[in-house]
């Protein structure tokens, strides 16, 4: 990473943690809640959300949900449990193998073909979010998101699956910043050191699936999104043109994932177009 970009992306860890903890306290309580619930995968993003939520609200007001599938890496569950023990927070383990396998057994017969890894992975992500929102209702707790800025921009996530949440403390942190802040708040070293993976199938890693590293993505995205340089200007700085174009096109192609559903306008005031209020309007 270029030294000037690395310096620009470097966080004031104490200040950043304080802002995000205040954000969680304010946004949870202003809509009438005291508790939060979140999925804990054993990865760095959900671990950081867990540490921030616990620091912000206290360990009695957070609940971690671990949702393994039969092909999930045993180390993922072990790492998630290390977070639970370190923070001493309540947790629930919900095995999702049964509902996932039952669904695809039925659908494979109905469609006459075996589901692709993409379909299975998306279904797992949505099954986990369905579980979180059910427990949200049961526990009267808001769902905390675990998607970082790099993933959200690239669309590297499942719409209405892992990209869904009521509140997201890490969605404006690039992946390199997630790593930096995670080290500061005390995320276990085993999580900090391992390759990022959605763990949707055996031997999956994020960077292998994306075709480029998170550091490469962060460096290009920061210049395009935050510095507002054009793709041509970024290429002129010495970056690979095909990679720059690919990343920019991926962000553009996945814009729909970052927006609420489009409503056809018929009336004078349409939700999301003319009828627009803050999330906490009325509280």
Short mmCIF file of C-alpha atoms in Angstrom, two decimals:
data_model
loop_
_atom_site.label_atom_id
_atom_site.label_comp_id
_atom_site.label_asym_id
_atom_site.label_seq_id
_atom_site.Cartn_x
_atom_site.Cartn_y
_atom_site.Cartn_z
CA UNK A 1 0.00 0.00 0.00
CA UNK A 2 1.29 3.48 -0.86
CA UNK A 3 2.65 5.22 2.26
CA UNK A 4 0.37 8.26 1.82
CA UNK A 5 -2.74 6.05 1.47
CA UNK A 6 -1.69 3.89 4.42
CA UNK A 7 -1.25 7.00 6.55
CA UNK A 8 -4.62 8.42 5.45
CA UNK A 9 -6.38 5.17 6.38
CA UNK A 10 -4.64 4.92 9.76
CA UNK A 11 -7.14 5.41 12.60
CA UNK A 12 -6.95 7.19 15.92
CA UNK A 13 -8.02 3.97 17.62
CA UNK A 14 -9.14 5.50 20.91
CA UNK A 15 -11.20 8.19 19.22
CA UNK A 16 -12.70 5.80 16.65
CA UNK A 17 -13.68 3.28 19.33
CA UNK A 18 -15.24 6.03 21.44
CA UNK A 19 -17.28 7.38 18.50
CA UNK A 20 -18.55 3.93 17.51
CA UNK A 21 -19.44 3.00 21.08
CA UNK A 22 -21.35 6.27 21.47
CA UNK A 23 -23.08 5.61 18.15
CA UNK A 24 -24.25 2.21 19.38
CA UNK A 25 -25.54 3.55 22.70
CA UNK A 26 -27.38 6.46 21.11
CA UNK A 27 -28.89 4.62 18.14
CA UNK A 28 -30.02 1.63 20.18
CA UNK A 29 -31.62 3.63 22.96
CA UNK A 30 -33.21 6.40 20.91
CA UNK A 31 -35.54 3.85 19.27
CA UNK A 32 -36.54 2.34 22.60
CA UNK A 33 -34.17 -0.62 22.95
CA UNK A 34 -31.52 -1.53 25.50
CA UNK A 35 -30.20 -4.80 24.11
CA UNK A 36 -28.58 -6.04 20.90
CA UNK A 37 -28.10 -9.41 19.25
CA UNK A 38 -25.55 -10.34 16.58
CA UNK A 39 -24.15 -13.29 14.69
CA UNK A 40 -20.69 -14.37 15.74
CA UNK A 41 -18.92 -16.31 13.00
CA UNK A 42 -15.39 -16.53 14.30
CA UNK A 43 -14.26 -13.92 11.78
CA UNK A 44 -12.76 -10.52 12.43
CA UNK A 45 -15.76 -8.38 11.41
CA UNK A 46 -18.31 -9.98 13.73
CA UNK A 47 -15.70 -10.12 16.49
CA UNK A 48 -15.12 -6.36 16.22
CA UNK A 49 -18.87 -5.68 16.33
CA UNK A 50 -19.09 -7.89 19.43
CA UNK A 51 -16.31 -6.04 21.24
CA UNK A 52 -17.70 -2.61 20.35
CA UNK A 53 -21.24 -3.56 21.41
CA UNK A 54 -20.04 -5.01 24.70
CA UNK A 55 -17.91 -1.96 25.45
CA UNK A 56 -20.83 0.33 24.57
CA UNK A 57 -23.73 -1.43 26.30
CA UNK A 58 -22.24 -3.82 28.83
CA UNK A 59 -22.06 -7.60 28.64
CA UNK A 60 -25.57 -8.14 30.04
CA UNK A 61 -27.11 -6.16 27.16
CA UNK A 62 -25.57 -8.13 24.29
CA UNK A 63 -26.23 -11.64 22.98
CA UNK A 64 -24.03 -13.54 20.54
CA UNK A 65 -25.50 -16.19 18.23
CA UNK A 66 -23.23 -18.84 16.72
CA UNK A 67 -24.79 -20.55 13.68
CA UNK A 68 -22.57 -23.31 12.26
CA UNK A 69 -23.34 -25.50 9.25
CA UNK A 70 -21.97 -29.05 8.93
CA UNK A 71 -19.26 -27.91 6.49
CA UNK A 72 -18.20 -24.97 8.65
CA UNK A 73 -14.61 -25.06 9.81
CA UNK A 74 -14.32 -26.28 13.43
CA UNK A 75 -11.82 -23.46 14.00
CA UNK A 76 -14.55 -20.90 13.22
CA UNK A 77 -16.70 -22.13 16.10
CA UNK A 78 -13.64 -22.33 18.34
CA UNK A 79 -12.66 -18.73 17.52
CA UNK A 80 -16.21 -17.51 18.10
CA UNK A 81 -16.25 -19.24 21.48
CA UNK A 82 -12.95 -17.58 22.36
CA UNK A 83 -14.64 -14.20 21.84
CA UNK A 84 -17.58 -15.30 24.00
CA UNK A 85 -15.25 -16.37 26.80
CA UNK A 86 -13.04 -13.29 26.56
CA UNK A 87 -16.00 -10.92 26.75
CA UNK A 88 -17.96 -13.18 29.13
CA UNK A 89 -21.15 -12.55 27.17
CA UNK A 90 -24.34 -14.62 26.84
CA UNK A 91 -24.53 -16.76 23.72
CA UNK A 92 -26.65 -19.29 21.87
CA UNK A 93 -25.52 -21.92 19.37
CA UNK A 94 -28.06 -22.58 16.61
CA UNK A 95 -27.14 -25.37 14.19
CA UNK A 96 -28.46 -24.50 10.69
CA UNK A 97 -27.64 -27.78 8.92
CA UNK A 98 -31.14 -29.23 9.33
CA UNK A 99 -33.18 -26.44 7.71
CA UNK A 100 -30.62 -25.83 4.96
CA UNK A 101 -30.36 -29.48 3.94
CA UNK A 102 -34.12 -30.00 4.16
CA UNK A 103 -34.74 -27.05 1.84
CA UNK A 104 -32.24 -28.09 -0.81
CA UNK A 105 -33.31 -31.75 -0.69
CA UNK A 106 -36.77 -30.54 -1.68
CA UNK A 107 -35.64 -27.91 -4.19
CA UNK A 108 -33.07 -30.14 -5.93
CA UNK A 109 -35.84 -32.64 -6.68
CA UNK A 110 -38.26 -29.94 -7.75
CA UNK A 111 -35.79 -28.20 -10.08
CA UNK A 112 -34.10 -31.38 -11.27
CA UNK A 113 -30.61 -30.11 -10.56
CA UNK A 114 -28.23 -29.68 -7.65
CA UNK A 115 -27.93 -26.24 -6.10
CA UNK A 116 -24.75 -24.31 -6.89
CA UNK A 117 -22.37 -23.26 -4.09
CA UNK A 118 -23.59 -19.68 -4.61
CA UNK A 119 -27.24 -20.62 -3.99
CA UNK A 120 -26.32 -22.69 -0.96
CA UNK A 121 -24.12 -19.92 0.42
CA UNK A 122 -26.83 -17.29 -0.04
CA UNK A 123 -29.40 -19.54 1.62
CA UNK A 124 -27.09 -20.07 4.60
CA UNK A 125 -26.52 -16.34 4.98
CA UNK A 126 -30.26 -15.66 4.89
CA UNK A 127 -31.03 -18.55 7.25
CA UNK A 128 -28.66 -16.99 9.74
CA UNK A 129 -30.28 -13.57 9.41
CA UNK A 130 -33.77 -15.08 9.76
CA UNK A 131 -32.56 -16.67 13.00
CA UNK A 132 -31.15 -13.37 14.26
CA UNK A 133 -34.36 -11.48 13.56
CA UNK A 134 -36.44 -14.14 15.27
CA UNK A 135 -34.20 -13.92 18.33
CA UNK A 136 -34.36 -10.14 18.04
CA UNK A 137 -38.12 -10.35 18.56
CA UNK A 138 -37.79 -12.94 21.32
CA UNK A 139 -35.18 -10.92 23.23
CA UNK A 140 -36.43 -7.42 22.37
CA UNK A 141 -33.00 -6.66 20.95
CA UNK A 142 -31.78 -4.84 17.84
CA UNK A 143 -29.73 -6.78 15.29
CA UNK A 144 -26.18 -5.42 15.00
CA UNK A 145 -24.55 -5.67 11.57
CA UNK A 146 -21.08 -7.00 10.81
CA UNK A 147 -20.38 -5.86 7.22
CA UNK A 148 -17.43 -3.54 6.67
CA UNK A 149 -17.14 -0.71 4.12
CA UNK A 150 -15.05 -2.73 1.67
CA UNK A 151 -17.58 -5.57 1.56
CA UNK A 152 -20.54 -3.21 1.27
CA UNK A 153 -18.99 -1.26 -1.59
CA UNK A 154 -17.97 -4.40 -3.47
CA UNK A 155 -21.34 -6.03 -2.85
CA UNK A 156 -19.48 -8.95 -1.31
CA UNK A 157 -22.35 -10.19 0.79
CA UNK A 158 -25.86 -11.55 0.56
CA UNK A 159 -28.74 -9.12 0.18
CA UNK A 160 -31.14 -9.62 3.12
CA UNK A 161 -28.55 -12.03 4.53
CA UNK A 162 -25.30 -10.95 6.16
CA UNK A 163 -25.75 -7.44 4.70
CA UNK A 164 -28.97 -6.96 6.70
CA UNK A 165 -29.12 -5.39 10.16
CA UNK A 166 -30.85 -2.70 12.19
CA UNK A 167 -27.62 -0.90 13.06
CA UNK A 168 -24.06 -1.30 11.78
CA UNK A 169 -21.10 0.11 13.73
CA UNK A 170 -18.37 -1.02 11.29
CA UNK A 171 -19.93 -0.19 7.90
CA UNK A 172 -17.73 2.89 7.42
CA UNK A 173 -14.47 1.06 8.18
CA UNK A 174 -12.38 -0.36 5.36
CA UNK A 175 -11.06 -3.88 5.95
CA UNK A 176 -7.57 -2.62 6.84
CA UNK A 177 -9.19 -0.33 9.43
CA UNK A 178 -11.22 -3.23 10.82
CA UNK A 179 -7.94 -5.07 11.40
CA UNK A 180 -6.40 -2.04 13.09
CA UNK A 181 -9.34 -1.37 15.41
CA UNK A 182 -9.78 -5.07 16.19
CA UNK A 183 -6.21 -5.25 17.47
CA UNK A 184 -6.83 -2.16 19.60
CA UNK A 185 -10.00 -3.48 21.31
CA UNK A 186 -8.45 -6.87 22.01
CA UNK A 187 -9.84 -9.28 19.42
CA UNK A 188 -8.00 -12.62 19.89
CA UNK A 189 -4.79 -13.10 17.92
CA UNK A 190 -6.10 -16.30 16.30
CA UNK A 191 -8.81 -14.22 14.59
CA UNK A 192 -6.50 -11.34 13.68
CA UNK A 193 -4.07 -13.70 11.96
CA UNK A 194 -6.37 -15.94 9.91
CA UNK A 195 -7.42 -15.42 6.30
CA UNK A 196 -10.85 -13.76 5.97
CA UNK A 197 -13.56 -16.25 4.98
CA UNK A 198 -17.35 -16.30 4.89
CA UNK A 199 -16.98 -20.04 5.68
CA UNK A 200 -19.87 -20.93 3.37
CA UNK A 201 -18.07 -23.95 1.90
CA UNK A 202 -14.85 -25.85 2.56
CA UNK A 203 -11.56 -23.99 1.95
CA UNK A 204 -13.32 -20.78 0.95
CA UNK A 205 -11.43 -17.52 1.45
CA UNK A 206 -12.70 -14.04 0.62
CA UNK A 207 -9.65 -12.99 -1.36
CA UNK A 208 -9.57 -16.20 -3.40
CA UNK A 209 -13.23 -15.70 -4.32
CA UNK A 210 -12.84 -11.98 -5.06
CA UNK A 211 -9.69 -12.44 -7.13
CA UNK A 212 -7.76 -9.63 -5.39
CA UNK A 213 -6.60 -8.73 -1.91
CA UNK A 214 -8.47 -6.55 0.55
CA UNK A 215 -5.47 -4.23 0.71
CA UNK A 216 -5.62 -3.71 -3.06
CA UNK A 217 -9.36 -3.07 -2.85
CA UNK A 218 -9.04 -0.66 0.08
CA UNK A 219 -6.35 1.35 -1.66
CA UNK A 220 -8.35 1.75 -4.87
CA UNK A 221 -11.72 2.27 -3.16
CA UNK A 222 -10.36 4.95 -0.83
CA UNK A 223 -9.03 6.98 -3.74
CA UNK A 224 -12.18 6.57 -5.83
CA UNK A 225 -14.82 6.94 -3.08
CA UNK A 226 -13.21 9.20 -0.49
CA UNK A 227 -10.73 11.22 -2.54
CA UNK A 228 -13.13 11.25 -5.53
CA UNK A 229 -10.40 10.51 -8.04
CA UNK A 230 -11.59 9.18 -11.38
CA UNK A 231 -10.59 5.65 -12.46
CA UNK A 232 -8.27 7.24 -15.06
CA UNK A 233 -6.58 9.33 -12.37
CA UNK A 234 -6.07 6.25 -10.20
CA UNK A 235 -4.54 4.36 -13.14
CA UNK A 236 -2.22 7.32 -13.79
CA UNK A 237 -0.91 6.85 -10.26
CA UNK A 238 0.45 3.46 -11.30
CA UNK A 239 -2.38 1.06 -10.49
CA UNK A 240 -3.31 -1.85 -12.75
CA UNK A 241 -6.01 -0.60 -15.11
CA UNK A 242 -7.90 -3.88 -15.35
CA UNK A 243 -8.09 -4.16 -11.54
CA UNK A 244 -9.23 -0.54 -11.12
CA UNK A 245 -11.95 -0.97 -13.79
CA UNK A 246 -13.04 -4.29 -12.29
CA UNK A 247 -13.41 -2.87 -8.78
CA UNK A 248 -15.23 0.27 -9.96
CA UNK A 249 -17.61 -1.78 -12.10
CA UNK A 250 -18.27 -4.14 -9.22
CA UNK A 251 -19.23 -1.25 -6.94
CA UNK A 252 -21.56 0.17 -9.60
CA UNK A 253 -23.09 -3.21 -10.41
CA UNK A 254 -23.91 -3.89 -6.76
CA UNK A 255 -25.45 -0.51 -5.92
CA UNK A 256 -28.90 -2.14 -5.71
CA UNK A 257 -27.73 -4.16 -2.70
CA UNK A 258 -27.06 -0.98 -0.75
CA UNK A 259 -30.45 0.62 -1.41
CA UNK A 260 -33.97 -0.09 -0.12
CA UNK A 261 -36.35 -1.69 -2.66
CA UNK A 262 -37.44 0.75 -5.38
CA UNK A 263 -41.09 1.75 -5.09
CA UNK A 264 -43.05 2.68 -8.23
CA UNK A 265 -44.21 6.28 -7.77
CA UNK A 266 -47.95 6.90 -8.21
CA UNK A 267 -48.95 9.39 -5.51
CA UNK A 268 -47.83 12.85 -4.50
CA UNK A 269 -45.81 11.46 -1.59
CA UNK A 270 -44.05 8.16 -2.05
CA UNK A 271 -42.14 6.35 0.68
CA UNK A 272 -38.42 6.86 0.25
CA UNK A 273 -38.84 9.54 -2.42
CA UNK A 274 -41.02 12.38 -1.09
CA UNK A 275 -41.95 10.87 2.30
CA UNK A 276 -38.51 10.81 3.94
CA UNK A 277 -37.82 11.12 7.64
CA UNK A 278 -35.00 10.19 9.98
CA UNK A 279 -34.94 6.64 11.30
CA UNK A 280 -35.91 7.80 14.79
CA UNK A 281 -38.72 10.15 13.69
CA UNK A 282 -41.49 10.07 16.30
CA UNK A 283 -39.31 8.96 19.20
#
